[in-house]
CSV table of C-alpha atoms in Angstrom, one decimal:
chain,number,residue,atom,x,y,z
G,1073,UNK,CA,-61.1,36.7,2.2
G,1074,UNK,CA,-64.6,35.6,1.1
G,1075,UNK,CA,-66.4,32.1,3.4
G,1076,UNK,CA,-65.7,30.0,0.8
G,1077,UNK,CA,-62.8,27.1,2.1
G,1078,UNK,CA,-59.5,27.5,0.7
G,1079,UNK,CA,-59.9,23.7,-0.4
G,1080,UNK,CA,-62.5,24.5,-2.8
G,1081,UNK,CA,-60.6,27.5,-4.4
G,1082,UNK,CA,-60.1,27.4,-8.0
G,1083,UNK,CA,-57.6,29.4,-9.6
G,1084,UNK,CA,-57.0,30.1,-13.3
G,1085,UNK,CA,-53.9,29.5,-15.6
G,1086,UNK,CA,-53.8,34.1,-15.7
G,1087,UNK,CA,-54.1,34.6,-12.2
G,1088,UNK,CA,-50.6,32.7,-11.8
G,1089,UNK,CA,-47.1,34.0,-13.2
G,1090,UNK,CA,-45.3,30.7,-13.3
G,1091,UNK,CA,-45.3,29.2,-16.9
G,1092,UNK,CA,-45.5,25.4,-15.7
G,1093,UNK,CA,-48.0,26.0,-13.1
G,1094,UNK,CA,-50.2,28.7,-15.8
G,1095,UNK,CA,-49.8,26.0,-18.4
G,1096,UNK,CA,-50.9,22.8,-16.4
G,1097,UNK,CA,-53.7,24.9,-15.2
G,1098,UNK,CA,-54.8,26.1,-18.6
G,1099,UNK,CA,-54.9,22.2,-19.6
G,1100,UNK,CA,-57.1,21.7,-17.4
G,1101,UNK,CA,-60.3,19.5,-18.2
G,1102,UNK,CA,-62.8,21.7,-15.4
G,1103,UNK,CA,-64.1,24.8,-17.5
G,1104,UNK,CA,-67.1,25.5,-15.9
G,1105,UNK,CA,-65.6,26.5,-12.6
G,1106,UNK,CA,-64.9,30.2,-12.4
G,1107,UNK,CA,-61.7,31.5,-10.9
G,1108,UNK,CA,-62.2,32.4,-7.5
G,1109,UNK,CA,-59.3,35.3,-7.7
G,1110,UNK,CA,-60.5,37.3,-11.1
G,1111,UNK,CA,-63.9,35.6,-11.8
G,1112,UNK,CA,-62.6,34.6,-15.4
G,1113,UNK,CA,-64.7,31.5,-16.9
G,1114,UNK,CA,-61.5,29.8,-17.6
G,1115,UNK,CA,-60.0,26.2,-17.3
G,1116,UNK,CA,-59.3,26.1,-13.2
G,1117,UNK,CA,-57.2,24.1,-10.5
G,1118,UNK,CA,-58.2,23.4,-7.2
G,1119,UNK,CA,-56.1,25.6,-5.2
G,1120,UNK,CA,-55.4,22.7,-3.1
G,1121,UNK,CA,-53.7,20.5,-6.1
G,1122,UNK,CA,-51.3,23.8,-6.9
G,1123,UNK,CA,-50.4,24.3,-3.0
G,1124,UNK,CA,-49.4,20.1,-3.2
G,1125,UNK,CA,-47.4,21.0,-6.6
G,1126,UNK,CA,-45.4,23.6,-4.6
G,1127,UNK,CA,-44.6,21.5,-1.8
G,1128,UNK,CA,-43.7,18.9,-3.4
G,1129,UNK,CA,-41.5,20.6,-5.8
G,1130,UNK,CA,-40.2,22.8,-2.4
G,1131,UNK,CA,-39.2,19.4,-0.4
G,1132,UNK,CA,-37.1,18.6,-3.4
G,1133,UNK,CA,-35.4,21.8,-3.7
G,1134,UNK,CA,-35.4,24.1,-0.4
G,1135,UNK,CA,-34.3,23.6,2.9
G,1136,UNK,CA,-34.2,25.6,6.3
G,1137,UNK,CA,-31.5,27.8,6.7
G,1138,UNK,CA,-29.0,26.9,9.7
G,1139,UNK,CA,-28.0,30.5,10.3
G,1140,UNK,CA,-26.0,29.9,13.6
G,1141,UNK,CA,-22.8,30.1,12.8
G,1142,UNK,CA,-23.5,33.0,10.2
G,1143,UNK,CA,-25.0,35.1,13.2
G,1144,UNK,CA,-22.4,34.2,15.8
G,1145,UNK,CA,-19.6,35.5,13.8
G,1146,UNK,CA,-22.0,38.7,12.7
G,1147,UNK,CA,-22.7,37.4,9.0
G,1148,UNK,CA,-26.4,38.7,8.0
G,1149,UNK,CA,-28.9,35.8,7.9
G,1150,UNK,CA,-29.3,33.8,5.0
G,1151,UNK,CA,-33.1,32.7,3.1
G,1152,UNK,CA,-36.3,33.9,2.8
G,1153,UNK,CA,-39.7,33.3,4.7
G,1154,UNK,CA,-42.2,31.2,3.2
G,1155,UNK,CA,-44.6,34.1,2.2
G,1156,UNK,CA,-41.6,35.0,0.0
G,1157,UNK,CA,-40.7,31.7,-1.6
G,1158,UNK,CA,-44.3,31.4,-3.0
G,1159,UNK,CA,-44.4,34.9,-4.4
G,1160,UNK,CA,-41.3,34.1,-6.9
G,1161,UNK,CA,-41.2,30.8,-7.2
G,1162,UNK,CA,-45.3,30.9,-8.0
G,1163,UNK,CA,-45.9,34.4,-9.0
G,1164,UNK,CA,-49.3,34.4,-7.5
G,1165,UNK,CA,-51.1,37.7,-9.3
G,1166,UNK,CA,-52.5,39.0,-6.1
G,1167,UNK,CA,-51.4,39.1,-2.4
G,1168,UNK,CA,-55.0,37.1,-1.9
G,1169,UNK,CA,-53.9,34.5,-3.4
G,1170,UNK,CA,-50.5,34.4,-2.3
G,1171,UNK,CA,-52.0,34.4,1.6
G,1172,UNK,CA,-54.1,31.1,0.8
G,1173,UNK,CA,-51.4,29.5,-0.7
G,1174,UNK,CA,-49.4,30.1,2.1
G,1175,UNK,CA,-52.3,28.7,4.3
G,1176,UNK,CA,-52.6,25.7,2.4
G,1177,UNK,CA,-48.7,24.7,2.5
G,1178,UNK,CA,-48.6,25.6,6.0
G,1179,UNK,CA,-51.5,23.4,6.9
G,1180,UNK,CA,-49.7,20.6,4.9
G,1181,UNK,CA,-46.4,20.6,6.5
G,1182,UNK,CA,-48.3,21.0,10.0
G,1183,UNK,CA,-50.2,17.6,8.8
G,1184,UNK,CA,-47.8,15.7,7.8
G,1185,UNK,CA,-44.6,17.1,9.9
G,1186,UNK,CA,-42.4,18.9,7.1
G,1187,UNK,CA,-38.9,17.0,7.2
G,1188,UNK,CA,-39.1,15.1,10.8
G,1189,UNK,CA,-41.2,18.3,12.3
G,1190,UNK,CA,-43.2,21.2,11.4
G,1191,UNK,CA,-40.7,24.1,10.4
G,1192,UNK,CA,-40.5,27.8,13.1
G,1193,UNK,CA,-43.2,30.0,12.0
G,1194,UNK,CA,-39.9,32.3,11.3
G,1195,UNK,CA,-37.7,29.9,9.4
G,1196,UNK,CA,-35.8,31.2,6.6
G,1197,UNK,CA,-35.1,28.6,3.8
G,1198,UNK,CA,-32.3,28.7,1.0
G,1199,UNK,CA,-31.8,26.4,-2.1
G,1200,UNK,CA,-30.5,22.9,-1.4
G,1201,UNK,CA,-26.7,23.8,-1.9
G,1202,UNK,CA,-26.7,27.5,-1.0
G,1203,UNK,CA,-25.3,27.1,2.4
G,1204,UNK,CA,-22.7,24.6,1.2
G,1205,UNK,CA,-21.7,26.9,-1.6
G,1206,UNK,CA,-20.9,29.6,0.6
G,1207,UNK,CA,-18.8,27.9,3.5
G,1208,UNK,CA,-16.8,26.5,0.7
G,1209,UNK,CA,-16.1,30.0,-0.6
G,1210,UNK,CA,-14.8,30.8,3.0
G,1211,UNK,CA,-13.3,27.7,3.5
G,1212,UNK,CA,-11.7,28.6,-0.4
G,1213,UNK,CA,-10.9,31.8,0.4
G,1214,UNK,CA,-8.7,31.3,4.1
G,1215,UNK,CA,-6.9,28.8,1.6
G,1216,UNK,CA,-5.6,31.6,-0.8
G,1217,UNK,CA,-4.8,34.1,2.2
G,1218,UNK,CA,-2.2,31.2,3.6
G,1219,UNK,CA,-0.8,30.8,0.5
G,1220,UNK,CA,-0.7,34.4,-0.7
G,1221,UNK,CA,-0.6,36.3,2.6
G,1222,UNK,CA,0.8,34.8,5.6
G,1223,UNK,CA,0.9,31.1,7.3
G,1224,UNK,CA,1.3,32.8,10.6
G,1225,UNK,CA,-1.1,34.6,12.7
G,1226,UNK,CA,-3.9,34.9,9.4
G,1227,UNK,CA,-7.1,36.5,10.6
G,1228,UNK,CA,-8.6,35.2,7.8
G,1229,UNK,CA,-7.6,31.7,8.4
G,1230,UNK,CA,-8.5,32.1,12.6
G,1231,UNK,CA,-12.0,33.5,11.4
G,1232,UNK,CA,-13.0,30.4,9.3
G,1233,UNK,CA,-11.4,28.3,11.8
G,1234,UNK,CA,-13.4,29.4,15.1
G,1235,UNK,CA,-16.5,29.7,13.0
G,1236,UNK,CA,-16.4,25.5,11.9
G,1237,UNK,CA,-14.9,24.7,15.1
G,1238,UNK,CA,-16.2,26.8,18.1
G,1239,UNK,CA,-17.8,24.6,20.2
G,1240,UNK,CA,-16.8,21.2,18.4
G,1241,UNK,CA,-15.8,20.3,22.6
G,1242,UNK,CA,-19.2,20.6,23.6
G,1243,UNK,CA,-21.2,19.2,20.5
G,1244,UNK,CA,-22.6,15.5,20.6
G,1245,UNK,CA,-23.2,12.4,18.6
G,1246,UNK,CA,-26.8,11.4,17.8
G,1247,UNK,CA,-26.6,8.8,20.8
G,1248,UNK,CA,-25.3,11.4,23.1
G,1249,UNK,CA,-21.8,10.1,23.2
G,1250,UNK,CA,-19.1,13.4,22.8
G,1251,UNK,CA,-17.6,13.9,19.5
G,1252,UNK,CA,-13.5,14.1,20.8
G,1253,UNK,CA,-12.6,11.3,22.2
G,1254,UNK,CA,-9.0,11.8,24.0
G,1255,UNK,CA,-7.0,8.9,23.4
G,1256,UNK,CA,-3.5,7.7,24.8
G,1257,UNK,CA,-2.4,6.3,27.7
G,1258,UNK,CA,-5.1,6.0,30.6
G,1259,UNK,CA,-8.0,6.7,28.4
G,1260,UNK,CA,-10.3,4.1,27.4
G,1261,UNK,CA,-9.2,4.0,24.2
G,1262,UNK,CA,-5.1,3.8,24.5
G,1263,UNK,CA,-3.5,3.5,21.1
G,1264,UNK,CA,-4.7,4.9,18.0
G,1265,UNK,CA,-3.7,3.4,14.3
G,1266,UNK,CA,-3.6,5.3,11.4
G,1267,UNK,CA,-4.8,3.3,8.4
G,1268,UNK,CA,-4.4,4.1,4.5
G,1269,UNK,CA,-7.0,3.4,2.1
G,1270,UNK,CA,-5.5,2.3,-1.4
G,1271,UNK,CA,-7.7,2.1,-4.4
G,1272,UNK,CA,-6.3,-0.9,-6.5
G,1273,UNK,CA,-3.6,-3.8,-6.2
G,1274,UNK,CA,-0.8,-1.7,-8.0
G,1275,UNK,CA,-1.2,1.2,-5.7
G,1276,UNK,CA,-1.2,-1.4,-2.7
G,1277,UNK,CA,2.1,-2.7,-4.4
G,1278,UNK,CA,3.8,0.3,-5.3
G,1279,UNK,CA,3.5,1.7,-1.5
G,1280,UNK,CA,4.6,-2.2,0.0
G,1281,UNK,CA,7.8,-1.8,-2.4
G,1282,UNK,CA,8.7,1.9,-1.1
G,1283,UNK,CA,7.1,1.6,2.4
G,1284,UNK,CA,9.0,4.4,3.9
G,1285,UNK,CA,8.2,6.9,1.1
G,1286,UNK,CA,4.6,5.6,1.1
G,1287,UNK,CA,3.4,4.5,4.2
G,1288,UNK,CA,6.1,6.8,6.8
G,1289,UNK,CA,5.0,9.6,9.2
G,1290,UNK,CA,2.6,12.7,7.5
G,1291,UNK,CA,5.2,14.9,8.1
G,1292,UNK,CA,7.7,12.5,6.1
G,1293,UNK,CA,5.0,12.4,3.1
G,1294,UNK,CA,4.1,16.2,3.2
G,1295,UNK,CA,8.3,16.7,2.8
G,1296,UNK,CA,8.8,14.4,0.1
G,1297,UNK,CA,5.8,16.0,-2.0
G,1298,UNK,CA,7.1,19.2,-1.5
């Protein structure tokens, strides 16, 4: 790296491979600023203003990877470091630049504590979504083994199970309080109602005229569907 600081970098619109970046760059108004990566005379950006465009852009569309449950049940980690994220989302033409990017962005989220607090300096980060998509594939997939395979002792089903629910006895609200609450007689908390949402008057109606059909037991409603 050469003493000048990173703040008063310039790159040019060549020197990076992503076409909205390389385009807003080469509509740039500063021309008589050469690039500090290839030494073009060529319309420039502070590298400061790109690192800000990434972040911003990365806030909106990253997140860090929770990869708990994924290694307790021996799944391979999911997301990518940083360092990687800038090379293909940016396509920075030289590992120079890529490593002052990476400085810049890192000093930003250290400044202004990225999401509540700085991120690990080994966090992994997916696309917002990602880790959804692929518990609902699990979660999708135990579904066609009961119906297909078996209801009864279903590895598939036990898998997905103990990975969403292992240590749901031990987890906590945000105030501390435990999240299973016994409930019955000599608990706090001695009778429990179970309460139906209805999404208009004529559903209301329909289920007041049949209540037995429509407001009975689970297992009464789960019979009469079938």
């Amino acid at each position: 790296m050469s003493g000048v600081d990173l703040d008063e970098k310039a790159v040019c619109g060549t020197c990076i491979g992503n076409k909205f970046l390389s385009q807003k760059i080469s509509a740039s108004e500063t021309t008589d600023v050469a690039c500090d990566y290839c030494g073009r005379n060529a319309p420039t950006l502070g590298l400061d203003e790109i690192a800000q465009i990434f972040d911003h852009e990365f806030q909106d569309n990253y997140q860090v990877a929770d990869n708990i449950l994924r290694e307790d049940h021996g799944y391979p980690s999911l997301g990518d470091e940083l360092q990687e994220i800038i090379q293909q989302e940016v396509e920075p033409a030289s590992h120079a630049l890529s490593d002052d990017l990476f400085e810049i962005v890192w000093a930003i989220w250290e400044r202004d504590a990225y999401d509540g607090q700085a991120p690990e300096a080994d966090a992994l980060f997916i696309k917002t979504g990602v880790a959804d998509h692929w518990l609902h594939r699990r979660w999708h997939d135990m579904q066609e083994s009961l119906r297909t395979r078996t209801r009864f002792v279903n590895p598939d089903a036990l898998e997905v199970l103990q990975m969403v629910f292992d240590k749901v006895d031990k987890d906590v609200t945000a105030s501390g309080e435990p999240l299973i609450v016994e409930v019955g007689p000599g608990h706090e908390l001695g009778t429990l109602f179970r309460a139906r949402v209805f999404q208009n008057d004529d559903a209301l109606e329909k289920a007041l005229e049949d209540p037995d059909a429509q407001l009975g037991p689970l297992r009464v409603l789960a019979v009469r569907d079938a």
